[in-house]
Short mmCIF file of C-alpha atoms and ligand atoms in Angstrom, two decimals:
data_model
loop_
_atom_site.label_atom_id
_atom_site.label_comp_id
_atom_site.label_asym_id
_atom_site.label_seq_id
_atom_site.Cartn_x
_atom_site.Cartn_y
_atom_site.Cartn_z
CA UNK B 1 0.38 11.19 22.63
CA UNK B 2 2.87 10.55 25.16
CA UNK B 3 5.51 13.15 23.66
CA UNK B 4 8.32 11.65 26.37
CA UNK B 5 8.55 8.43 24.70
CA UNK B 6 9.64 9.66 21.27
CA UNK B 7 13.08 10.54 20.11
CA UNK B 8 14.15 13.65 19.13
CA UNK B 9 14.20 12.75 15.46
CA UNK B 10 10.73 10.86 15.64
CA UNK B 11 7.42 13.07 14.08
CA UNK B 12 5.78 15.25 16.62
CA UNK B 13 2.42 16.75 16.30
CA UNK B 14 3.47 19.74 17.90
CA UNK B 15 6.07 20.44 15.37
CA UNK B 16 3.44 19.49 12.13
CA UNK B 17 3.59 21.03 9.04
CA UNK B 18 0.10 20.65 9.77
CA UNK B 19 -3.11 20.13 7.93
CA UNK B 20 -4.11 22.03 4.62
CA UNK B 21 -7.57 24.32 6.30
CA UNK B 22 -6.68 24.80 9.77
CA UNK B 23 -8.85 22.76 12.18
CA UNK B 24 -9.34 23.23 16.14
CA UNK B 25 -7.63 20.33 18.12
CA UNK B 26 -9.23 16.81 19.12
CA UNK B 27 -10.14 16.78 23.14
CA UNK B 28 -9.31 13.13 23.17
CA UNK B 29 -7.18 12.50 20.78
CA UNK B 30 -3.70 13.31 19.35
CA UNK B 31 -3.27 14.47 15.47
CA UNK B 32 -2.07 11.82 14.27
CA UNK B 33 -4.87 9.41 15.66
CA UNK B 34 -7.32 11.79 14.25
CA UNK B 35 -5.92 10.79 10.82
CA UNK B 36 -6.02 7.24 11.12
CA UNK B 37 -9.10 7.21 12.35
CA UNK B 38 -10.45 9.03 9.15
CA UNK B 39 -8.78 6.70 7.21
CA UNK B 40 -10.37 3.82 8.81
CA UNK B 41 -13.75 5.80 8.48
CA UNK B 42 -13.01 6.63 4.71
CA UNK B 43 -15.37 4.76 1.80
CA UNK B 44 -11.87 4.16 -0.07
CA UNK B 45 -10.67 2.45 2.72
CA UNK B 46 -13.77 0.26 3.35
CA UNK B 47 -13.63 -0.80 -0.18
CA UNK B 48 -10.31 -2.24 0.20
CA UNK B 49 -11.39 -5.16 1.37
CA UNK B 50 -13.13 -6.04 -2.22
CA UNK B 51 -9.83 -5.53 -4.12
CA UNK B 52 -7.21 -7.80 -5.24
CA UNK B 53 -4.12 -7.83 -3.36
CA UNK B 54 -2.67 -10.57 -5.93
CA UNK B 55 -5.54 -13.08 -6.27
CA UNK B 56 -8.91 -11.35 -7.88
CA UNK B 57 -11.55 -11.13 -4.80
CA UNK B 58 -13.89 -13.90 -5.39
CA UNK B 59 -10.86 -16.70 -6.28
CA UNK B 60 -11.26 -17.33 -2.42
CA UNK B 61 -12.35 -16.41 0.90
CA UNK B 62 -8.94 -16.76 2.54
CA UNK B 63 -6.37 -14.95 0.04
CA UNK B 64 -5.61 -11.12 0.98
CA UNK B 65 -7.16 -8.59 -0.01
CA UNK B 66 -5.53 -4.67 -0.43
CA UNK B 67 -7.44 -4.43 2.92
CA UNK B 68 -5.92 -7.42 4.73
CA UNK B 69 -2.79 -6.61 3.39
CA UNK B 70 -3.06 -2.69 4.36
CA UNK B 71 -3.46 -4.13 8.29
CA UNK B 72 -0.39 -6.50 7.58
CA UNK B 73 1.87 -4.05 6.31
CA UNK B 74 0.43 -1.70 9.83
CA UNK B 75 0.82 -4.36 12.79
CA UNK B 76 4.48 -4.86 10.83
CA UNK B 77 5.46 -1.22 10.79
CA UNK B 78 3.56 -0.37 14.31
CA UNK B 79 6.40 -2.88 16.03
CA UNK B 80 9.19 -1.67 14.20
CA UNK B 81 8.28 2.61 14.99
CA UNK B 82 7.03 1.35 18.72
CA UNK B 83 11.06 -0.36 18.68
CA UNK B 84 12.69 3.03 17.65
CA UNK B 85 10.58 5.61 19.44
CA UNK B 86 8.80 6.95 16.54
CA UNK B 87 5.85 8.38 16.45
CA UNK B 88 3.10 4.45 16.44
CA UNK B 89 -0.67 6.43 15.11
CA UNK B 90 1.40 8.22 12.18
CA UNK B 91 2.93 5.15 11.18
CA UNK B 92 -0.23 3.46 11.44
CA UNK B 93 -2.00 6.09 9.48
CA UNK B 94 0.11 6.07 6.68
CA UNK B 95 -0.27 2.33 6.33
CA UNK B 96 -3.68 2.29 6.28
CA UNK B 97 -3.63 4.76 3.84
CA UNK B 98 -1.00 3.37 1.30
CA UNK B 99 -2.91 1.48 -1.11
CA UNK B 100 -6.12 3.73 -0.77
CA UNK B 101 -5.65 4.72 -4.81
CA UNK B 102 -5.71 0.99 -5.87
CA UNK B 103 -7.53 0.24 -8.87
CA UNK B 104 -9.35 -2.86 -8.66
CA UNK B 105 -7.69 -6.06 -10.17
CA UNK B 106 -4.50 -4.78 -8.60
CA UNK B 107 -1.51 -4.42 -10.66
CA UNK B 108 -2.78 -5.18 -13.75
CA UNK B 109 -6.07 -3.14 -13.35
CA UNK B 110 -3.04 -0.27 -12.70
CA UNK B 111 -1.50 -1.11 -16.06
CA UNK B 112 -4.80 -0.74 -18.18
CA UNK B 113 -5.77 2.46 -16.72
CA UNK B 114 -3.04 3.80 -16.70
CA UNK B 115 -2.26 2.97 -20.88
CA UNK B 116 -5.64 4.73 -21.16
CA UNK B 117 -4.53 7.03 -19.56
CA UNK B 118 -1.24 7.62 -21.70
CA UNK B 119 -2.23 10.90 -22.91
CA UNK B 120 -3.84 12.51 -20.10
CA UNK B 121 -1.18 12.41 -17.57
CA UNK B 122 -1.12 8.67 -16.43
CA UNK B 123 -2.71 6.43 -13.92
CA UNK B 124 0.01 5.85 -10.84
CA UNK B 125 -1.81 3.98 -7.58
CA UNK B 126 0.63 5.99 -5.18
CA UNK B 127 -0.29 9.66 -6.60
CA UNK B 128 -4.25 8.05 -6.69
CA UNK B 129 -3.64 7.27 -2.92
CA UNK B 130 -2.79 10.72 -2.14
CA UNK B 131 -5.29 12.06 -4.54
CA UNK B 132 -7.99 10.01 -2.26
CA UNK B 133 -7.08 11.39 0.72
CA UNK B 134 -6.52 14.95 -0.53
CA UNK B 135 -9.53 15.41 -2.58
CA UNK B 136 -11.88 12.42 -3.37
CA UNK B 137 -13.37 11.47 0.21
CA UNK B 138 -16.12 13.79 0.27
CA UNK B 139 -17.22 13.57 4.16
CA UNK B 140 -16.76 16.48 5.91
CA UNK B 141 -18.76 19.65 5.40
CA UNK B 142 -15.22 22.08 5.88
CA UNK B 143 -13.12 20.72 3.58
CA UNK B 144 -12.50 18.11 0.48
CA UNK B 145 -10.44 15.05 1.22
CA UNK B 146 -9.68 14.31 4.53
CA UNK B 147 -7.42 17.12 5.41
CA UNK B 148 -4.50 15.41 6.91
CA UNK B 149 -1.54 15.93 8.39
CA UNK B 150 1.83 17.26 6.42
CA UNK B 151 3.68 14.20 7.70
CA UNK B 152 0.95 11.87 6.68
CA UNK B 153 0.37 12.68 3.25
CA UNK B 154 4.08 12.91 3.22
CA UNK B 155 4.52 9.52 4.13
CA UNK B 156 1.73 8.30 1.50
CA UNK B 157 3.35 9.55 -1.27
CA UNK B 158 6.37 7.69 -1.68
CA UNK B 159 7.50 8.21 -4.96
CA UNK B 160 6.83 10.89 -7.82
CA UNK B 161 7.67 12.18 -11.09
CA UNK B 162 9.59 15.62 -10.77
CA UNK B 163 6.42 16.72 -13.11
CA UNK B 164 3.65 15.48 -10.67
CA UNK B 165 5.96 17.10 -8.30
CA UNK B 166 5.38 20.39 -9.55
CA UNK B 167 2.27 20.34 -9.78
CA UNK B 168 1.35 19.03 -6.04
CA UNK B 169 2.95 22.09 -4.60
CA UNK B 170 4.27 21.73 -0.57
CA UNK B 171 4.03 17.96 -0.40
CA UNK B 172 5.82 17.43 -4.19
CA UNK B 173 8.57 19.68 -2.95
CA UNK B 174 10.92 17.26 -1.17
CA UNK B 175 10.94 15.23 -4.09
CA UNK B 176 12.53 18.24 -6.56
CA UNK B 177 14.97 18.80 -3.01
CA UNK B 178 15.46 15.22 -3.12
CA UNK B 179 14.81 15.19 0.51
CA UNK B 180 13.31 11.66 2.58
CA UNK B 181 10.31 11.47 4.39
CA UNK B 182 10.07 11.13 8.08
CA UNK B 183 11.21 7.59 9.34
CA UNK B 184 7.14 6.97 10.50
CA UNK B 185 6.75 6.85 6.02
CA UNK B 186 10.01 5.08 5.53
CA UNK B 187 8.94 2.82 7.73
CA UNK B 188 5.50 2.14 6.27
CA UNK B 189 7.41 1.79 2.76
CA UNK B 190 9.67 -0.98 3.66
CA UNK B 191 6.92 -2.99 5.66
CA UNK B 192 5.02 -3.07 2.85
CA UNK B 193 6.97 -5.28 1.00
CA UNK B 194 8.19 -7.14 4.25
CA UNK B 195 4.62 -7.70 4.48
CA UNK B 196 3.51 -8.78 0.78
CA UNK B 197 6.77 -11.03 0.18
CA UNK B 198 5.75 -13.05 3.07
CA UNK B 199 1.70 -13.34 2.90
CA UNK B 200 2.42 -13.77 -1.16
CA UNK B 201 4.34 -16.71 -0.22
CA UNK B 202 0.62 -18.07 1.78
CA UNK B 203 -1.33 -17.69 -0.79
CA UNK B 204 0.87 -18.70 -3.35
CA UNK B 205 1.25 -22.07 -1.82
CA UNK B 206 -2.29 -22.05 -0.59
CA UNK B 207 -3.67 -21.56 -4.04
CA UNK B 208 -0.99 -24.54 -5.36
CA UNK B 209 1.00 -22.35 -7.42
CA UNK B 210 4.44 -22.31 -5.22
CA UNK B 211 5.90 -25.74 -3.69
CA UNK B 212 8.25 -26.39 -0.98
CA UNK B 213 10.55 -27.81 -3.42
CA UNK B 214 10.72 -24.31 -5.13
CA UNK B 215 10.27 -22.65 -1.72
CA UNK B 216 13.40 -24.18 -0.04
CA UNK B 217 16.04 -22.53 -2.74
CA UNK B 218 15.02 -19.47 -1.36
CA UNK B 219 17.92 -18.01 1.79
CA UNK B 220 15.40 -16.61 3.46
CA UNK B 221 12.50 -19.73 3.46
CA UNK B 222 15.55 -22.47 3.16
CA UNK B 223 17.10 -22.56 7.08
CA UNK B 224 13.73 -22.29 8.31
CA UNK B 225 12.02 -24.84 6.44
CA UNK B 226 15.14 -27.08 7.72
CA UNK B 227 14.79 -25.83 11.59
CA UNK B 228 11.01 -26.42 12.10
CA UNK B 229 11.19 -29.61 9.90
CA UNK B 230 13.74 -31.13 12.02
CA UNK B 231 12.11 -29.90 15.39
CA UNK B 232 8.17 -30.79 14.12
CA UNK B 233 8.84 -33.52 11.65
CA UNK B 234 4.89 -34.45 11.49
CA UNK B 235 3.73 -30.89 10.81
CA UNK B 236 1.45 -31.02 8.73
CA UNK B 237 1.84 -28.39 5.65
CA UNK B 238 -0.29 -25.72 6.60
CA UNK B 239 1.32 -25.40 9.58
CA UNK B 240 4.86 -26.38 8.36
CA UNK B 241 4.55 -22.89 6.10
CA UNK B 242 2.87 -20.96 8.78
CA UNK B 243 5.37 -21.65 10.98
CA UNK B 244 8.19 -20.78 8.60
CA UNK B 245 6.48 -17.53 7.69
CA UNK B 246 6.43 -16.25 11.11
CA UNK B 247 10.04 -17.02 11.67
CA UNK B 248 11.05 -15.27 7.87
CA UNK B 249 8.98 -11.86 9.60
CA UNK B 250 10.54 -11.82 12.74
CA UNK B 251 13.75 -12.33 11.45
CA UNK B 252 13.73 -9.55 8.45
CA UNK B 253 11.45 -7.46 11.72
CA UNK B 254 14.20 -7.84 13.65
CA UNK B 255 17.08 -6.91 11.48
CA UNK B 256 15.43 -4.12 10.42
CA UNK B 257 14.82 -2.45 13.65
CA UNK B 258 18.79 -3.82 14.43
CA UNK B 259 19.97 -1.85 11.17
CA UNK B 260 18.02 1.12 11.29
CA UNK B 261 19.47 1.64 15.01
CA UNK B 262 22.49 1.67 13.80
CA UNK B 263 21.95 3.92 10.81
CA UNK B 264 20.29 6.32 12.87
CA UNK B 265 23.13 6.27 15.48
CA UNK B 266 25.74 7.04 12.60
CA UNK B 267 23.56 9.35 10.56
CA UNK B 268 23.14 11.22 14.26
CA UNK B 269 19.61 12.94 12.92
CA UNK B 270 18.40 15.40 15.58
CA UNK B 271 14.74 16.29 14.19
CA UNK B 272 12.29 15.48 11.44
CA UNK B 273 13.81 17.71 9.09
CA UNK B 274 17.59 16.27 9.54
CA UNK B 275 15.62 12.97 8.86
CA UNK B 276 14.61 14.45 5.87
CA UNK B 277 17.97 16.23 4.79
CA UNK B 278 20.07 13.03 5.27
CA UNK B 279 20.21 12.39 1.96
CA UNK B 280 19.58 8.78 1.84
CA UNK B 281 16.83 6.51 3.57
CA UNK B 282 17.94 5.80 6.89
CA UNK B 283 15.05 2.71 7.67
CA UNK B 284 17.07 -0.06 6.06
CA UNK B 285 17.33 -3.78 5.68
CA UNK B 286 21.16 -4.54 6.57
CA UNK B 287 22.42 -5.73 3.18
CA UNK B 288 22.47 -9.88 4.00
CA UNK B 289 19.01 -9.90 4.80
CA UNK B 290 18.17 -7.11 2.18
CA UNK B 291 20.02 -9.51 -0.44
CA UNK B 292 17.89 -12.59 0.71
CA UNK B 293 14.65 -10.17 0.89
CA UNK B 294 15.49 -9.12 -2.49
CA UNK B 295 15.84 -13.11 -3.79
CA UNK B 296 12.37 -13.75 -2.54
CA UNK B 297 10.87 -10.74 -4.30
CA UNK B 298 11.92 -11.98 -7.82
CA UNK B 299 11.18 -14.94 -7.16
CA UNK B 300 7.48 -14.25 -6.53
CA UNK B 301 7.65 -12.33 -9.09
CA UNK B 302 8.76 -14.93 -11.43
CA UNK B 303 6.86 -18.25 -10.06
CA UNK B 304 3.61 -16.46 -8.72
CA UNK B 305 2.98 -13.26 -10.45
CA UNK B 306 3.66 -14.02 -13.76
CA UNK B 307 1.78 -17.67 -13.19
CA UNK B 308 0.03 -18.58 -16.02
CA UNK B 309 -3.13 -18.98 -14.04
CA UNK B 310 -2.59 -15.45 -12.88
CA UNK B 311 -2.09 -14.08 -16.22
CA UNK B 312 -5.48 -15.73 -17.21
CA UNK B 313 -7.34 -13.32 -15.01
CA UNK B 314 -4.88 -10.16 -15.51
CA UNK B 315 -5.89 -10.21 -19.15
CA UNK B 316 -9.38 -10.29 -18.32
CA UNK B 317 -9.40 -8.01 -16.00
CA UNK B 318 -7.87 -5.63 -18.04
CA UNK B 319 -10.04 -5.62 -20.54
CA UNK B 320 -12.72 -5.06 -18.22
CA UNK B 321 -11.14 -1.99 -17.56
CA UNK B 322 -10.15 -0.69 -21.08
CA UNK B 323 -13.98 -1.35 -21.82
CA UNK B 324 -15.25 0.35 -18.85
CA UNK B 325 -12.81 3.31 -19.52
CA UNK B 326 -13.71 3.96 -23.12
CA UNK B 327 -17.55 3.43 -22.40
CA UNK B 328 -17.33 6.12 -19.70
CA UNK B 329 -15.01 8.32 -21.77
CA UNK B 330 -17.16 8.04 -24.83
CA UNK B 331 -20.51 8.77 -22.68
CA UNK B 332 -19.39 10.68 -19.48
CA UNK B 333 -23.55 10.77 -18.53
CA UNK B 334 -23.09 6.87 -18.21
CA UNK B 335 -21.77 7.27 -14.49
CA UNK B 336 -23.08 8.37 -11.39
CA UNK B 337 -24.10 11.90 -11.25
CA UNK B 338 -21.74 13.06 -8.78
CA UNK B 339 -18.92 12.04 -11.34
CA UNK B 340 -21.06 13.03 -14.83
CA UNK B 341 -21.42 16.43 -13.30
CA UNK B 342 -17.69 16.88 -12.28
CA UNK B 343 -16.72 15.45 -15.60
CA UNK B 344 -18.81 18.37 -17.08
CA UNK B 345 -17.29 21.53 -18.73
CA UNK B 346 -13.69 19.83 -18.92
CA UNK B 347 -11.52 19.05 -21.44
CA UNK B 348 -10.57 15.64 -22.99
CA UNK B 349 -7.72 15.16 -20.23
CA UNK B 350 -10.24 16.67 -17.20
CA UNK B 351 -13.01 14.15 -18.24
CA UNK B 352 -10.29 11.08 -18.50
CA UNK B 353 -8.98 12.19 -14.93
CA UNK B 354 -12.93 11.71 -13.71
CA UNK B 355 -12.95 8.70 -15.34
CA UNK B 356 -10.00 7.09 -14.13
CA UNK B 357 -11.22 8.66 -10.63
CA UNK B 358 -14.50 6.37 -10.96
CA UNK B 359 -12.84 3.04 -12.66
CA UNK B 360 -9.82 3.55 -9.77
CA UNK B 361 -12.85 3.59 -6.65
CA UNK B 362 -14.46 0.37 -8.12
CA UNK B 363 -13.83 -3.00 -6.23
CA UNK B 364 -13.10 -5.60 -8.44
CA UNK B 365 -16.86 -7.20 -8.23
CA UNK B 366 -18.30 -4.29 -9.02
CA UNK B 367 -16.40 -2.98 -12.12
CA UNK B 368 -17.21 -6.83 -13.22
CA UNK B 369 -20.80 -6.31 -12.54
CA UNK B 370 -20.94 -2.98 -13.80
CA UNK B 371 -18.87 -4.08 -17.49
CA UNK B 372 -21.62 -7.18 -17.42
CA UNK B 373 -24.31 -4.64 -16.95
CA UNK B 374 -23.04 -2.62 -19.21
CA UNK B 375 -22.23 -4.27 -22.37
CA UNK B 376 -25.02 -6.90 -21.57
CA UNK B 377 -22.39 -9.80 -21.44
CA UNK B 378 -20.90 -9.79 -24.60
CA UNK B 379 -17.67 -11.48 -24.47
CA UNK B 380 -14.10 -9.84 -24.42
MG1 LIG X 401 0.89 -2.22 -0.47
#
């Protein structure tokens, strides 16, 4: 890590929090590398690439998938940290890591697990993420989890109940202080949805549930559907929206890096930890573009989420997962041994959280197959 090229306020190994059992050093590598690079060698993140970002896995071979969209939101955030001398393999890291907790089915896989969950503490995909890297990966022969850095698991837990909170110790702290994360996790929070509002608008119209007509309302999609229109009149669609797309990220990109500059110029941070005192978030959209940014959000929301073709497959999927989770819950001995054991000797809520733990690592094919398997293809 070439510690010259950060600023003062960027995340620096050297100053760490560090990692939960002390570890010796990497010859080759810097800290924060080491993490994403156990991220990247995780099962959890592997499976990503099986789970729906917004379309269920097998709709099609081109839609995003929690893993595609996990390297979006990374090359987004990588430029914009790279731009303001933070710290590139944390950011990077924490991306990666993000959506690690996912259940399959994405949101609405969430919701069901989480109702099932009601009484036992709640399903949240954030806290699972953490939960992943903290305890679930079971790789190395040391330590549970993958033991990393402060600032990383930091950065992956972006928001929290003051109850969790409590109850997670160090890394739960700064949100009873109400402190921020680093800028490296700010960043990775806000290229997250730079990167889903603009690859949601892809698939949306790739799948034939958004049109240009609907499109062109939006401030953000209008101009630029009118610029390379006028300049490529023959473009064919697929290229027409491409284009556009790239032009909507490098123009929310840009003002991002532009605003945060100057937020971090008045907000005059010297270190990490006046980062995290500043008392508010310093990585910012400036509040045109967050208006527009904001527009196009609801309006996904509205025309693609909620699409009655997508609500077809939420409610299946989510009584795939009710089923799973009251077969398992019912019959702990029905999953693999290395979750029937843990879920031995606990307590209605301790065998739920194993549950929820097994139904949470599933990709969505395989919590179908597994329900088909299961309940020999009776019909829900
Ligand atoms: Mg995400």
């Amino acid at each position: 890590m070439q510690k010259e090229s950060l600023a003062p306020y960027a995340a620096d190994e050297s100053q760490s929090r560090g990692r939960r059992y002390d570890e010796p050093g990497s010859r080759y590598r810097g800290e924060y590398q080491r993490d994403r690079d156990r991220i990247i060698h995780s099962t959890a993140f592997r499976r990503l690439v099986y789970k729906t970002q917004v379309f269920v896995n097998h709709e099609g071979d081109l839609y995003r998938t929690r893993m595609t969209h996990s390297l979006e939101v990374a090359q987004i955030a990588r430029t914009v940290a790279v731009a303001l001398q933070l710290n590139e393999p944390l950011t990077e890291a924490i991306c990666l890591a993000h959506d690690l907790g996912h259940t399959p089915f994405g949101h609405a896989g969430q919701d069901a697990l989480n109702a099932r969950m009601r009484d036992f503490g709640g399903f949240e995909h954030n806290l699972q993420s953490l939960r992943v890297v903290d305890e679930l990966e079971a790789k190395y022969a040391d330590f549970p989890g993958l033991n990393l850095m402060f600032e990383t698991r930091e950065g992956i837990l972006k928001h929290c109940s003051a109850k969790n909170a409590r109850k997670l110790g160090d890394i739960g702290q700064r949100f009873l202080n109400r402190e921020q994360p680093g800028l490296e996790g700010q960043i990775a929070n806000i290229a997250d949805a730079i990167a889903y509002n603009n690859h949601d608008v892809d698939d949306g119209f790739r799948a034939g549930l958004l049109s240009f007509d609907q499109l062109r309302e939006q401030p953000l999609f209008g101009p630029n559907y009118d610029e390379v229109h006028q300049r490529y009149p023959k473009l064919e669609d697929r290229r027409l929206i491409y284009e556009i797309i790239r032009r909507m990220i490098d123009a929310v990109v840009t003002d991002l890096i532009e605003n945060t500059r100057r937020n971090i110029e008045s907000a005059q941070p010297r270190s990490i930890e006046d980062v995290r005192k500043a008392g508010k978030v310093i990585v910012l959209l400036s509040d045109d573009i967050y208006a527009q940014h904001v527009s196009l959000k609801r309006f996904l929301s509205k025309h693609l989420y909620s699409h009655e073709k997508k609500l077809e497959m939420t409610h299946r999927a989510q009584a795939v997962i009710r089923e799973l989770f009251d077969i398992y819950a019912a019959d702990t001995s029905r999953m693999p041994a290395e979750f029937s054991s843990r879920a031995e000797a606990q307590d209605d809520s301790g065998r739920a959280r194993v549950v929820a733990d097994y139904i949470a690592g599933m990709t969505d094919r395989y919590a179908f197959a597994e329900h088909e398997r299961i309940t020999a293809g009776a019909t829900i």
